[in-house]
XYZ file of C-alpha atoms in Angstrom:
256
model
C 13.191 -8.000 9.752
C 10.029 -5.993 10.443
C 7.228 -5.594 7.885
C 4.917 -2.642 8.447
C 2.100 -2.473 5.933
C -1.242 -0.837 5.282
C -3.117 -3.189 2.978
C -6.926 -3.022 2.811
C -7.241 -5.250 -0.276
C -4.203 -7.420 0.606
C -2.050 -6.812 -2.506
C 0.374 -4.586 -0.604
C 0.703 -7.236 2.107
C 1.444 -9.862 -0.534
C 4.268 -7.844 -2.063
C 5.663 -6.845 1.345
C 5.809 -10.504 2.363
C 7.524 -11.483 -0.881
C 10.235 -8.899 -0.270
C 10.598 -9.551 3.443
C 10.819 -13.335 3.232
C 13.398 -13.088 0.446
C 15.577 -10.948 2.707
C 15.131 -12.774 6.000
C 12.954 -15.767 6.855
C 12.659 -14.422 10.410
C 10.129 -11.618 9.955
C 7.726 -9.859 12.294
C 4.607 -8.354 10.738
C 2.807 -5.201 11.850
C -0.497 -4.814 10.004
C -1.513 -1.177 10.464
C -4.682 -1.406 8.371
C -7.156 -1.828 11.198
C -7.134 0.092 14.487
C -3.372 -0.021 15.051
C -2.560 1.868 18.255
C 0.727 0.426 19.548
C 3.810 2.653 19.695
C 6.993 0.785 18.754
C 10.634 1.784 18.997
C 13.430 0.561 16.726
C 17.185 1.022 16.826
C 19.948 1.089 14.221
C 20.339 -2.707 14.338
C 16.790 -3.278 13.101
C 15.720 -3.459 9.452
C 12.206 -2.285 8.614
C 10.073 -2.413 5.466
C 7.211 0.073 5.103
C 4.630 -0.726 2.421
C 1.496 1.195 1.461
C -0.969 1.282 -1.428
C -1.304 4.418 -3.526
C -4.550 6.362 -3.129
C -4.885 9.043 -5.849
C -1.122 9.483 -6.024
C -0.613 9.797 -2.267
C -0.004 7.749 0.869
C -3.393 6.986 2.479
C -3.973 9.375 5.376
C -4.746 6.462 7.710
C -1.410 4.847 6.856
C 0.455 8.079 7.512
C -1.201 8.411 10.915
C -0.354 4.828 11.866
C 3.274 5.133 10.749
C 3.658 8.047 13.173
C 3.465 5.464 15.980
C 6.768 3.906 14.881
C 9.964 5.582 16.068
C 13.347 4.821 14.539
C 16.854 5.723 15.636
C 18.821 5.903 12.382
C 17.049 2.647 11.554
C 17.599 1.401 7.980
C 14.362 0.998 6.051
C 12.894 -0.053 2.727
C 9.944 1.941 1.407
C 7.444 0.409 -1.009
C 4.288 1.663 -2.670
C 1.850 -0.463 -4.653
C -0.439 0.935 -7.340
C -2.923 -0.271 -9.943
C -1.022 0.444 -13.171
C -2.027 4.120 -13.478
C 0.662 6.113 -11.632
C 2.149 6.311 -8.155
C 2.880 10.044 -8.499
C 3.937 11.451 -5.095
C 3.280 8.405 -2.910
C 6.847 7.109 -2.727
C 8.473 10.456 -1.983
C 5.789 11.103 0.625
C 6.484 7.738 2.261
C 10.195 8.535 2.239
C 9.594 11.847 3.983
C 7.197 10.345 6.521
C 9.598 7.589 7.522
C 12.574 9.952 7.650
C 10.661 12.245 9.988
C 10.172 9.258 12.305
C 13.896 8.527 12.568
C 14.236 5.909 9.834
C 16.841 5.967 7.060
C 15.357 4.754 3.760
C 18.124 2.950 1.892
C 15.929 1.508 -0.870
C 12.536 2.157 -2.398
C 10.263 0.487 -4.902
C 6.995 1.084 -6.724
C 5.215 -2.115 -7.751
C 2.010 -2.893 -9.626
C -0.927 -4.996 -8.445
C -4.432 -5.458 -9.772
C -6.418 -2.276 -9.292
C -8.700 -2.639 -6.280
C -11.524 -0.505 -7.709
C -11.154 -1.352 -11.410
C -10.140 -5.037 -11.423
C -9.738 -5.167 -15.206
C -6.662 -2.989 -14.763
C -3.499 -5.039 -14.170
C -5.362 -8.348 -13.680
C -3.212 -11.119 -12.281
C -0.502 -8.814 -11.059
C 1.893 -9.210 -9.445
C 2.609 -11.936 -12.006
C 5.682 -14.079 -12.647
C 7.588 -11.225 -14.313
C 6.825 -9.052 -11.306
C 7.854 -11.818 -8.912
C 11.276 -12.052 -10.529
C 11.794 -8.298 -10.235
C 10.504 -8.248 -6.672
C 12.989 -10.953 -5.667
C 15.800 -9.111 -7.466
C 14.848 -5.983 -5.546
C 14.877 -7.916 -2.274
C 18.365 -9.254 -2.979
C 19.626 -5.757 -3.762
C 18.022 -4.465 -0.557
C 19.846 -7.151 1.408
C 23.154 -6.122 -0.154
C 22.485 -2.449 0.553
C 21.628 -3.240 4.157
C 24.981 -4.969 4.588
C 26.721 -1.970 3.023
C 24.765 0.384 5.276
C 25.954 -1.505 8.354
C 29.558 -0.920 7.278
C 29.321 2.579 5.824
C 26.181 4.526 6.659
C 25.219 6.817 3.754
C 24.747 10.477 4.584
C 22.778 11.356 1.449
C 19.007 11.146 1.123
C 17.415 8.383 -0.945
C 16.312 9.897 -4.244
C 12.959 8.705 -5.579
C 10.413 9.950 -8.093
C 7.753 12.391 -6.997
C 7.141 16.020 -6.189
C 7.104 18.203 -3.121
C 4.809 19.941 -2.390
C 2.693 16.875 -3.031
C -0.296 16.779 -5.340
C -3.496 17.877 -3.606
C -5.517 15.016 -2.129
C -8.456 14.140 -4.339
C -11.552 12.067 -3.749
C -13.461 10.263 -6.481
C -16.967 9.638 -5.107
C -17.032 5.915 -5.774
C -18.348 3.835 -2.896
C -19.084 0.102 -2.785
C -22.387 -1.240 -1.522
C -23.963 -4.621 -0.917
C -26.604 -6.286 -3.047
C -29.238 -8.949 -2.386
C -26.582 -11.651 -1.920
C -25.715 -10.112 1.469
C -26.381 -12.499 4.380
C -25.666 -9.965 7.161
C -22.648 -11.999 8.292
C -20.972 -8.817 9.556
C -17.513 -9.529 8.142
C -17.339 -6.218 6.310
C -18.592 -4.333 9.362
C -15.830 -5.767 11.556
C -13.005 -5.336 9.059
C -13.726 -1.951 7.474
C -10.694 0.213 8.389
C -12.812 3.335 8.947
C -16.082 1.899 10.275
C -18.056 3.028 7.235
C -20.473 0.071 7.111
C -23.452 0.215 9.496
C -24.008 -2.934 11.530
C -27.795 -2.680 11.258
C -27.676 -2.582 7.443
C -24.373 -3.818 6.000
C -25.514 -3.353 2.409
C -25.179 0.402 2.939
C -22.029 2.536 3.117
C -21.459 5.782 4.995
C -20.046 7.987 2.241
C -18.744 10.502 4.769
C -16.428 7.847 6.217
C -15.666 5.532 3.278
C -12.181 5.861 1.736
C -12.946 3.524 -1.200
C -10.208 1.133 -0.108
C -12.167 -1.902 -1.413
C -11.466 -4.072 1.624
C -15.152 -4.941 1.916
C -15.178 -6.006 -1.737
C -12.140 -8.228 -1.171
C -13.391 -9.941 1.986
C -17.123 -10.431 1.343
C -17.655 -14.221 1.323
C -20.725 -13.871 -0.928
C -19.209 -11.260 -3.286
C -22.117 -9.026 -2.382
C -20.241 -5.748 -1.978
C -19.282 -4.170 -5.296
C -18.659 -0.846 -6.997
C -21.422 -0.004 -9.461
C -23.519 2.788 -10.946
C -23.311 5.162 -13.905
C -20.435 7.230 -12.518
C -18.434 4.109 -11.741
C -18.979 2.650 -15.213
C -18.057 5.970 -16.844
C -14.794 6.333 -14.916
C -14.010 2.648 -15.380
C -14.369 3.002 -19.152
C -12.044 6.033 -19.234
C -9.435 4.273 -17.098
C -9.481 1.201 -19.293
C -9.402 3.207 -22.538
C -6.467 5.346 -21.416
C -4.417 2.448 -20.084
C -5.391 -0.351 -22.455
C -2.330 -2.328 -23.480
C -0.021 -0.333 -21.208
C 2.014 -2.364 -18.751
C 3.757 -0.343 -16.065
C 6.880 -2.021 -14.734
C 8.352 -1.948 -11.227
C 10.650 0.979 -10.472
C 13.347 0.726 -7.824
C 15.691 3.186 -6.140
C 18.764 2.763 -3.947
C 20.812 5.026 -1.716
C 24.241 5.007 -3.333
């Protein structure tokens, strides 16, 4: 079982591992978040899980580019997107189309919720125990569908929610920065997926490069890097007002 995931803030990795280990304890991980350059080939005997976070209703462009390095040959696959309780919109259908174009056959798909990486008051503590139960149920169903696929390969395309053409990519100009707790340890500089943090001044952020993935926020040992400012607080308030008390549940799809 191969796990291929793009996971700047680590929630997508967590869910991918939960699914993968429930299907097969023998897993091989391919973390495509940071400078992944290796081309890999798979055949129809392999089983691959692709997992990505949702960025503004789409697959992150960096994830799409990295997935193009993986080549399948009618290889059965699971596709998973992880979002912060707002909406996953076109991300899952986009991931389906990307993986299909690379020679994979998506036989199952899922959209799961994790704590929002930019607005942490949205979906705090998720995936929680209720999510874990549904994730493990999904994994068991994926295992059963894989066995069925091996016996009788489906010719129809996996149907998932989403639209094509996809929604236009959008950018909300929210960028994290460091404060006076920064010790210049360089962790964020080394682990930023797009090299947006200058080594000479790691409290700053290159807005032309930053994709607001929140990895630097997640990994800073001093909790120095944060999102802040009037625009951030305004958008945060709107997000929380619109989604207060709303719990989005996992959605799953299978090729039948």
